[in-house]
């Protein structure tokens, strides 16, 4: 089976919403030596995006989306063991990552955390629907070099801007880099709110974090 066929199988497995089908497809791809990051981004996440498109067109309903999200999470969990953070080498930097207040979407944010961690960053994932002040508190507590702010809805994007304003007000803006992401965020939005960078997906987040912190 070619790599492309394997990615299609992973993507279709997420669309079927069945955890065991996803697990089997992940095991197969893994045994073929496909790197975990590719299995996630080109296979599982592609399937989840397809679910999003079908949902937006009214071809699928919310329970289906929730089940697909569960199946995707099961697949990612399986791969997390393959991407251990290198605890021996010096950490590349400390990153606080979370989804802003009012927003419960966390699949993409969690993938970003996993990939940053496996690239060698110390990641503090503070979850979803996170009160904005909690980002500030966690940055202080961990002496973070960077904060990642995820928002999946146009209505919660504003939270990214608000955190930047709060960092300024509290005199912390110069000591922490801000990376924003999530489907409605864009390069333009990041520039407009004064973020240090925007990344479209988890691999790009790793590249940009390295650019900014190393
Ligand atoms: C799955 C899903 C859900 C699941 C979430 C499960 C979970 N645990 O996350 C459930 C069913 C719970 C859900 C609920 C809701 N959802 Co919803 N959901 C989606 C869906 C279909 C897919 C999102 C997803 O997981 N994609 C797959 C992942 C891998 O991609 P991703 O999240 O984009 O992440 C990647 C990048 O964006 C980036 N990234 C993400 N975060 C970060 C952070 C940083 C720092 C960086 C650098 C990069 C980065 O990297 C990731 C990996 O590559 C989207 C549709 C879509 N097209 O996005 C709607 C969508 C986001 N939901 C939507 C809505 C409206 C809702 C609800 C209000 C219910 C409803 N009426 O549909 C509630 C929200 C409640 C709330 N207060 O938050 C709307 C938002 C519309 C808007 N206003 O903009 C969307 C766009 C669907 C739609 N068109 O209506 N949803």
mmCIF file of N, CA and C in Angstrom, residues 47-157:
data_model
loop_
_atom_site.group_PDB
_atom_site.id
_atom_site.type_symbol
_atom_site.label_atom_id
_atom_site.label_comp_id
_atom_site.label_asym_id
_atom_site.label_seq_id
_atom_site.Cartn_x
_atom_site.Cartn_y
_atom_site.Cartn_z
ATOM 1 N N UNK A 47 -8.749 13.695 8.012
ATOM 2 C CA UNK A 47 -10.086 13.121 8.176
ATOM 3 C C UNK A 47 -10.990 14.036 8.988
ATOM 4 N N UNK A 48 -10.405 14.593 10.059
ATOM 5 C CA UNK A 48 -11.194 15.491 10.924
ATOM 6 C C UNK A 48 -11.595 16.747 10.144
ATOM 7 N N UNK A 49 -10.692 17.223 9.306
ATOM 8 C CA UNK A 49 -11.023 18.404 8.492
ATOM 9 C C UNK A 49 -12.174 18.095 7.540
ATOM 10 N N UNK A 50 -12.132 16.884 6.978
ATOM 11 C CA UNK A 50 -13.200 16.446 6.074
ATOM 12 C C UNK A 50 -14.540 16.384 6.828
ATOM 13 N N UNK A 51 -14.483 15.895 8.064
ATOM 14 C CA UNK A 51 -15.693 15.862 8.903
ATOM 15 C C UNK A 51 -16.218 17.289 9.075
ATOM 16 N N UNK A 52 -15.291 18.227 9.301
ATOM 17 C CA UNK A 52 -15.669 19.643 9.455
ATOM 18 C C UNK A 52 -16.398 20.162 8.227
ATOM 19 N N UNK A 53 -15.865 19.819 7.057
ATOM 20 C CA UNK A 53 -16.467 20.292 5.800
ATOM 21 C C UNK A 53 -17.874 19.704 5.641
ATOM 22 N N UNK A 54 -18.007 18.391 5.913
ATOM 23 C CA UNK A 54 -19.317 17.729 5.776
ATOM 24 C C UNK A 54 -20.333 18.312 6.764
ATOM 25 N N UNK A 55 -19.825 18.649 7.973
ATOM 26 C CA UNK A 55 -20.683 19.240 8.997
ATOM 27 C C UNK A 55 -21.172 20.616 8.531
ATOM 28 N N UNK A 56 -20.226 21.396 8.005
ATOM 29 C CA UNK A 56 -20.587 22.743 7.541
ATOM 30 C C UNK A 56 -21.612 22.692 6.408
ATOM 31 N N UNK A 57 -21.543 21.635 5.575
ATOM 32 C CA UNK A 57 -22.489 21.512 4.462
ATOM 33 C C UNK A 57 -23.812 20.872 4.902
ATOM 34 N N UNK A 58 -23.905 20.553 6.173
ATOM 35 C CA UNK A 58 -25.138 19.965 6.682
ATOM 36 C C UNK A 58 -25.286 18.490 6.350
ATOM 37 N N UNK A 59 -24.168 17.862 5.942
ATOM 38 C CA UNK A 59 -24.233 16.432 5.580
ATOM 39 C C UNK A 59 -24.035 15.547 6.808
ATOM 40 N N UNK A 60 -23.474 16.126 7.862
ATOM 41 C CA UNK A 60 -23.276 15.379 9.114
ATOM 42 C C UNK A 60 -23.831 16.212 10.258
ATOM 43 N N UNK A 61 -24.194 15.546 11.347
ATOM 44 C CA UNK A 61 -24.708 16.285 12.497
ATOM 45 C C UNK A 61 -23.736 16.210 13.670
ATOM 46 N N UNK A 62 -24.002 17.042 14.674
ATOM 47 C CA UNK A 62 -23.064 17.197 15.782
ATOM 48 C C UNK A 62 -22.645 15.883 16.470
ATOM 49 N N UNK A 63 -23.572 14.956 16.733
ATOM 50 C CA UNK A 63 -23.127 13.717 17.391
ATOM 51 C C UNK A 63 -22.050 12.984 16.584
ATOM 52 N N UNK A 64 -22.178 13.026 15.253
ATOM 53 C CA UNK A 64 -21.182 12.388 14.389
ATOM 54 C C UNK A 64 -19.820 13.083 14.574
ATOM 55 N N UNK A 65 -19.867 14.426 14.621
ATOM 56 C CA UNK A 65 -18.624 15.196 14.800
ATOM 57 C C UNK A 65 -17.961 14.823 16.123
ATOM 58 N N UNK A 66 -18.783 14.702 17.174
ATOM 59 C CA UNK A 66 -18.224 14.369 18.496
ATOM 60 C C UNK A 66 -17.607 12.973 18.494
ATOM 61 N N UNK A 67 -18.261 12.039 17.800
ATOM 62 C CA UNK A 67 -17.713 10.684 17.746
ATOM 63 C C UNK A 67 -16.418 10.639 16.927
ATOM 64 N N UNK A 68 -16.404 11.402 15.838
ATOM 65 C CA UNK A 68 -15.175 11.455 15.026
ATOM 66 C C UNK A 68 -14.041 12.053 15.859
ATOM 67 N N UNK A 69 -14.374 13.091 16.646
ATOM 68 C CA UNK A 69 -13.357 13.722 17.510
ATOM 69 C C UNK A 69 -12.816 12.697 18.503
ATOM 70 N N UNK A 70 -13.692 11.862 19.049
ATOM 71 C CA UNK A 70 -13.272 10.831 19.997
ATOM 72 C C UNK A 70 -12.367 9.806 19.341
ATOM 73 N N UNK A 71 -12.721 9.416 18.114
ATOM 74 C CA UNK A 71 -11.923 8.430 17.389
ATOM 75 C C UNK A 71 -10.540 9.004 17.066
ATOM 76 N N UNK A 72 -10.529 10.273 16.673
ATOM 77 C CA UNK A 72 -9.255 10.949 16.364
ATOM 78 C C UNK A 72 -8.369 10.994 17.615
ATOM 79 N N UNK A 73 -8.981 11.342 18.750
ATOM 80 C CA UNK A 73 -8.212 11.413 20.005
ATOM 81 C C UNK A 73 -7.608 10.058 20.364
ATOM 82 N N UNK A 74 -8.380 8.985 20.127
ATOM 83 C CA UNK A 74 -7.873 7.634 20.426
ATOM 84 C C UNK A 74 -6.627 7.350 19.584
ATOM 85 N N UNK A 75 -6.668 7.765 18.314
ATOM 86 C CA UNK A 75 -5.524 7.555 17.417
ATOM 87 C C UNK A 75 -4.308 8.353 17.862
ATOM 88 N N UNK A 76 -4.539 9.607 18.243
ATOM 89 C CA UNK A 76 -3.420 10.472 18.662
ATOM 90 C C UNK A 76 -2.795 9.925 19.946
ATOM 91 N N UNK A 77 -3.635 9.468 20.863
ATOM 92 C CA UNK A 77 -3.143 8.920 22.140
ATOM 93 C C UNK A 77 -2.194 7.752 21.912
ATOM 94 N N UNK A 78 -2.562 6.916 20.959
ATOM 95 C CA UNK A 78 -1.755 5.758 20.622
ATOM 96 C C UNK A 78 -0.353 6.180 20.160
ATOM 97 N N UNK A 79 -0.312 7.315 19.463
ATOM 98 C CA UNK A 79 0.955 7.757 18.884
ATOM 99 C C UNK A 79 1.801 8.566 19.857
ATOM 100 N N UNK A 80 1.158 9.062 20.913
ATOM 101 C CA UNK A 80 1.908 9.893 21.857
ATOM 102 C C UNK A 80 3.090 9.137 22.447
ATOM 103 N N UNK A 81 2.896 7.836 22.661
ATOM 104 C CA UNK A 81 3.967 7.017 23.225
ATOM 105 C C UNK A 81 5.176 6.965 22.290
ATOM 106 N N UNK A 82 4.934 7.160 20.987
ATOM 107 C CA UNK A 82 6.041 7.129 20.019
ATOM 108 C C UNK A 82 6.793 8.452 19.944
ATOM 109 N N UNK A 83 6.225 9.463 20.606
ATOM 110 C CA UNK A 83 6.847 10.783 20.503
ATOM 111 C C UNK A 83 7.248 11.305 21.881
ATOM 112 N N UNK A 84 8.087 10.548 22.604
ATOM 113 C CA UNK A 84 8.443 11.003 23.946
ATOM 114 C C UNK A 84 9.304 12.254 23.889
ATOM 115 N N UNK A 85 9.079 13.145 24.828
ATOM 116 C CA UNK A 85 9.933 14.329 24.899
ATOM 117 C C UNK A 85 11.298 13.844 25.351
ATOM 118 N N UNK A 86 12.336 14.397 24.762
ATOM 119 C CA UNK A 86 13.683 14.001 25.134
ATOM 120 C C UNK A 86 14.028 14.628 26.485
ATOM 121 N N UNK A 87 13.943 13.797 27.515
ATOM 122 C CA UNK A 87 14.117 14.354 28.855
ATOM 123 C C UNK A 87 15.584 14.558 29.215
ATOM 124 N N UNK A 88 16.475 13.968 28.417
ATOM 125 C CA UNK A 88 17.889 14.080 28.752
ATOM 126 C C UNK A 88 18.484 15.378 28.223
ATOM 127 N N UNK A 89 18.192 15.673 26.963
ATOM 128 C CA UNK A 89 18.773 16.879 26.377
ATOM 129 C C UNK A 89 18.163 18.122 27.007
ATOM 130 N N UNK A 90 18.881 19.216 26.892
ATOM 131 C CA UNK A 90 18.421 20.482 27.460
ATOM 132 C C UNK A 90 17.141 20.906 26.738
ATOM 133 N N UNK A 91 16.148 21.364 27.509
ATOM 134 C CA UNK A 91 14.898 21.793 26.886
ATOM 135 C C UNK A 91 15.138 23.000 25.982
ATOM 136 N N UNK A 92 14.424 23.011 24.874
ATOM 137 C CA UNK A 92 14.602 24.116 23.918
ATOM 138 C C UNK A 92 13.957 25.406 24.406
ATOM 139 N N UNK A 93 13.000 25.285 25.308
ATOM 140 C CA UNK A 93 12.307 26.469 25.806
ATOM 141 C C UNK A 93 11.021 26.027 26.481
ATOM 142 N N UNK A 94 10.418 26.959 27.213
ATOM 143 C CA UNK A 94 9.200 26.628 27.953
ATOM 144 C C UNK A 94 8.009 27.297 27.270
ATOM 145 N N UNK A 95 6.982 26.489 26.976
ATOM 146 C CA UNK A 95 5.813 27.021 26.272
ATOM 147 C C UNK A 95 4.526 26.680 27.029
ATOM 148 N N UNK A 96 3.710 27.706 27.259
ATOM 149 C CA UNK A 96 2.373 27.498 27.819
ATOM 150 C C UNK A 96 1.414 27.480 26.639
ATOM 151 N N UNK A 97 0.532 26.478 26.575
ATOM 152 C CA UNK A 97 -0.380 26.366 25.423
ATOM 153 C C UNK A 97 -1.788 26.060 25.910
ATOM 154 N N UNK A 98 -2.775 26.712 25.324
ATOM 155 C CA UNK A 98 -4.144 26.434 25.722
ATOM 156 C C UNK A 98 -5.142 27.033 24.746
ATOM 157 N N UNK A 99 -6.417 26.621 24.901
ATOM 158 C CA UNK A 99 -7.498 27.201 24.102
ATOM 159 C C UNK A 99 -8.187 28.263 24.948
ATOM 160 N N UNK A 100 -8.416 29.417 24.354
ATOM 161 C CA UNK A 100 -8.929 30.559 25.118
ATOM 162 C C UNK A 100 -10.360 30.361 25.622
ATOM 163 N N UNK A 101 -10.642 31.149 26.625
ATOM 164 C CA UNK A 101 -11.960 31.195 27.278
ATOM 165 C C UNK A 101 -13.130 31.171 26.291
ATOM 166 N N UNK A 102 -14.153 30.401 26.599
ATOM 167 C CA UNK A 102 -15.358 30.361 25.771
ATOM 168 C C UNK A 102 -15.288 29.345 24.645
ATOM 169 N N UNK A 103 -14.148 28.690 24.508
ATOM 170 C CA UNK A 103 -13.928 27.806 23.362
ATOM 171 C C UNK A 103 -13.503 26.415 23.847
ATOM 172 N N UNK A 104 -14.313 25.402 23.539
ATOM 173 C CA UNK A 104 -13.995 24.053 24.038
ATOM 174 C C UNK A 104 -13.235 23.189 23.029
ATOM 175 N N UNK A 105 -12.949 23.741 21.852
ATOM 176 C CA UNK A 105 -12.235 22.943 20.842
ATOM 177 C C UNK A 105 -10.785 22.740 21.278
ATOM 178 N N UNK A 106 -10.372 21.475 21.372
ATOM 179 C CA UNK A 106 -8.997 21.272 21.845
ATOM 180 C C UNK A 106 -8.205 20.207 21.093
ATOM 181 N N UNK A 107 -8.797 19.637 20.048
ATOM 182 C CA UNK A 107 -8.083 18.571 19.332
ATOM 183 C C UNK A 107 -6.799 19.117 18.698
ATOM 184 N N UNK A 108 -6.947 20.206 17.935
ATOM 185 C CA UNK A 108 -5.796 20.800 17.250
ATOM 186 C C UNK A 108 -4.770 21.324 18.228
ATOM 187 N N UNK A 109 -5.256 22.000 19.271
ATOM 188 C CA UNK A 109 -4.355 22.546 20.291
ATOM 189 C C UNK A 109 -3.529 21.436 20.928
ATOM 190 N N UNK A 110 -4.178 20.287 21.204
ATOM 191 C CA UNK A 110 -3.461 19.181 21.847
ATOM 192 C C UNK A 110 -2.419 18.572 20.910
ATOM 193 N N UNK A 111 -2.734 18.539 19.621
ATOM 194 C CA UNK A 111 -1.744 18.039 18.652
ATOM 195 C C UNK A 111 -0.525 18.963 18.653
ATOM 196 N N UNK A 112 -0.800 20.269 18.685
ATOM 197 C CA UNK A 112 0.299 21.249 18.710
ATOM 198 C C UNK A 112 1.163 21.015 19.959
ATOM 199 N N UNK A 113 0.528 20.822 21.112
ATOM 200 C CA UNK A 113 1.292 20.576 22.346
ATOM 201 C C UNK A 113 2.163 19.331 22.215
ATOM 202 N N UNK A 114 1.560 18.250 21.708
ATOM 203 C CA UNK A 114 2.294 16.979 21.574
ATOM 204 C C UNK A 114 3.509 17.142 20.667
ATOM 205 N N UNK A 115 3.299 17.840 19.540
ATOM 206 C CA UNK A 115 4.411 17.972 18.579
ATOM 207 C C UNK A 115 5.508 18.894 19.127
ATOM 208 N N UNK A 116 5.116 19.949 19.838
ATOM 209 C CA UNK A 116 6.131 20.846 20.421
ATOM 210 C C UNK A 116 6.933 20.078 21.468
ATOM 211 N N UNK A 117 6.217 19.288 22.248
ATOM 212 C CA UNK A 117 6.875 18.504 23.289
ATOM 213 C C UNK A 117 7.853 17.500 22.694
ATOM 214 N N UNK A 118 7.404 16.818 21.635
ATOM 215 C CA UNK A 118 8.295 15.812 21.059
ATOM 216 C C UNK A 118 9.472 16.449 20.341
ATOM 217 N N UNK A 119 9.338 17.743 19.997
ATOM 218 C CA UNK A 119 10.467 18.449 19.368
ATOM 219 C C UNK A 119 11.470 18.912 20.424
ATOM 220 N N UNK A 120 11.127 18.775 21.715
ATOM 221 C CA UNK A 120 12.089 19.101 22.770
ATOM 222 C C UNK A 120 11.734 20.312 23.619
ATOM 223 N N UNK A 121 10.541 20.881 23.420
ATOM 224 C CA UNK A 121 10.135 22.004 24.269
ATOM 225 C C UNK A 121 9.462 21.469 25.535
ATOM 226 N N UNK A 122 9.572 22.250 26.613
ATOM 227 C CA UNK A 122 8.829 21.917 27.830
ATOM 228 C C UNK A 122 7.462 22.573 27.681
ATOM 229 N N UNK A 123 6.419 21.759 27.539
ATOM 230 C CA UNK A 123 5.091 22.317 27.249
ATOM 231 C C UNK A 123 4.157 22.170 28.445
ATOM 232 N N UNK A 124 3.534 23.273 28.813
ATOM 233 C CA UNK A 124 2.500 23.235 29.850
ATOM 234 C C UNK A 124 1.170 23.464 29.153
ATOM 235 N N UNK A 125 0.450 22.369 28.906
ATOM 236 C CA UNK A 125 -0.853 22.477 28.235
ATOM 237 C C UNK A 125 -1.900 22.727 29.306
ATOM 238 N N UNK A 126 -2.512 23.917 29.283
ATOM 239 C CA UNK A 126 -3.440 24.262 30.364
ATOM 240 C C UNK A 126 -4.902 24.031 29.970
ATOM 241 N N UNK A 127 -5.097 23.320 28.855
ATOM 242 C CA UNK A 127 -6.445 22.858 28.538
ATOM 243 C C UNK A 127 -7.250 23.763 27.632
ATOM 244 N N UNK A 128 -8.575 23.637 27.765
ATOM 245 C CA UNK A 128 -9.467 24.392 26.882
ATOM 246 C C UNK A 128 -10.379 25.276 27.724
ATOM 247 N N UNK A 129 -11.050 26.216 27.064
ATOM 248 C CA UNK A 129 -11.945 27.148 27.770
ATOM 249 C C UNK A 129 -11.215 27.745 28.980
ATOM 250 N N UNK A 130 -10.001 28.207 28.740
ATOM 251 C CA UNK A 130 -9.131 28.671 29.826
ATOM 252 C C UNK A 130 -9.353 30.172 30.087
ATOM 253 N N UNK A 131 -9.710 30.535 31.325
ATOM 254 C CA UNK A 131 -9.848 31.955 31.652
ATOM 255 C C UNK A 131 -8.557 32.702 31.293
ATOM 256 N N UNK A 132 -8.691 33.887 30.693
ATOM 257 C CA UNK A 132 -7.500 34.552 30.136
ATOM 258 C C UNK A 132 -6.420 34.829 31.189
ATOM 259 N N UNK A 133 -6.851 35.187 32.398
ATOM 260 C CA UNK A 133 -5.859 35.465 33.445
ATOM 261 C C UNK A 133 -5.020 34.220 33.767
ATOM 262 N N UNK A 134 -5.595 33.029 33.552
ATOM 263 C CA UNK A 134 -4.841 31.795 33.838
ATOM 264 C C UNK A 134 -3.607 31.664 32.934
ATOM 265 N N UNK A 135 -3.722 32.186 31.692
ATOM 266 C CA UNK A 135 -2.545 32.154 30.797
ATOM 267 C C UNK A 135 -1.425 32.987 31.428
ATOM 268 N N UNK A 136 -1.796 34.184 31.896
ATOM 269 C CA UNK A 136 -0.809 35.095 32.488
ATOM 270 C C UNK A 136 -0.179 34.437 33.725
ATOM 271 N N UNK A 137 -1.031 33.863 34.584
ATOM 272 C CA UNK A 137 -0.527 33.248 35.815
ATOM 273 C C UNK A 137 0.429 32.095 35.510
ATOM 274 N N UNK A 138 0.065 31.290 34.513
ATOM 275 C CA UNK A 138 0.904 30.129 34.187
ATOM 276 C C UNK A 138 2.240 30.570 33.567
ATOM 277 N N UNK A 139 2.198 31.647 32.780
ATOM 278 C CA UNK A 139 3.445 32.152 32.184
ATOM 279 C C UNK A 139 4.397 32.584 33.311
ATOM 280 N N UNK A 140 3.825 33.277 34.308
ATOM 281 C CA UNK A 140 4.648 33.729 35.444
ATOM 282 C C UNK A 140 5.191 32.533 36.205
ATOM 283 N N UNK A 141 4.299 31.597 36.512
ATOM 284 C CA UNK A 141 4.665 30.435 37.341
ATOM 285 C C UNK A 141 5.773 29.594 36.705
ATOM 286 N N UNK A 142 5.724 29.447 35.360
ATOM 287 C CA UNK A 142 6.678 28.555 34.692
ATOM 288 C C UNK A 142 7.831 29.327 34.060
ATOM 289 N N UNK A 143 7.762 30.667 34.179
ATOM 290 C CA UNK A 143 8.760 31.524 33.538
ATOM 291 C C UNK A 143 8.852 31.191 32.038
ATOM 292 N N UNK A 144 7.689 31.102 31.401
ATOM 293 C CA UNK A 144 7.616 30.644 30.010
ATOM 294 C C UNK A 144 8.271 31.620 29.026
ATOM 295 N N UNK A 145 8.830 31.025 27.957
ATOM 296 C CA UNK A 145 9.427 31.817 26.878
ATOM 297 C C UNK A 145 8.382 32.153 25.827
ATOM 298 N N UNK A 146 7.329 31.323 25.768
ATOM 299 C CA UNK A 146 6.322 31.512 24.714
ATOM 300 C C UNK A 146 4.957 31.052 25.204
ATOM 301 N N UNK A 147 3.909 31.716 24.664
ATOM 302 C CA UNK A 147 2.559 31.241 24.943
ATOM 303 C C UNK A 147 1.862 30.945 23.619
ATOM 304 N N UNK A 148 1.160 29.806 23.563
ATOM 305 C CA UNK A 148 0.378 29.447 22.384
ATOM 306 C C UNK A 148 -1.099 29.643 22.717
ATOM 307 N N UNK A 149 -1.793 30.359 21.845
ATOM 308 C CA UNK A 149 -3.208 30.657 22.085
ATOM 309 C C UNK A 149 -4.028 30.080 20.941
ATOM 310 N N UNK A 150 -4.896 29.132 21.260
ATOM 311 C CA UNK A 150 -5.728 28.515 20.236
ATOM 312 C C UNK A 150 -7.149 29.060 20.318
ATOM 313 N N UNK A 151 -7.761 29.319 19.164
ATOM 314 C CA UNK A 151 -9.174 29.712 19.099
ATOM 315 C C UNK A 151 -9.757 29.122 17.829
ATOM 316 N N UNK A 152 -10.882 28.437 17.943
ATOM 317 C CA UNK A 152 -11.491 27.779 16.778
ATOM 318 C C UNK A 152 -12.753 28.477 16.287
ATOM 319 N N UNK A 153 -13.149 29.527 17.012
ATOM 320 C CA UNK A 153 -14.374 30.206 16.600
ATOM 321 C C UNK A 153 -14.101 31.696 16.414
ATOM 322 N N UNK A 154 -14.790 32.264 15.443
ATOM 323 C CA UNK A 154 -14.600 33.711 15.199
ATOM 324 C C UNK A 154 -14.947 34.492 16.473
ATOM 325 N N UNK A 155 -15.897 33.946 17.254
ATOM 326 C CA UNK A 155 -16.329 34.641 18.466
ATOM 327 C C UNK A 155 -15.287 34.590 19.592
ATOM 328 N N UNK A 156 -14.339 33.649 19.529
ATOM 329 C CA UNK A 156 -13.357 33.558 20.617
ATOM 330 C C UNK A 156 -11.967 34.067 20.210
ATOM 331 N N UNK A 157 -11.827 34.423 18.928
ATOM 332 C CA UNK A 157 -10.538 34.964 18.455
ATOM 333 C C UNK A 157 -10.080 36.153 19.294
#
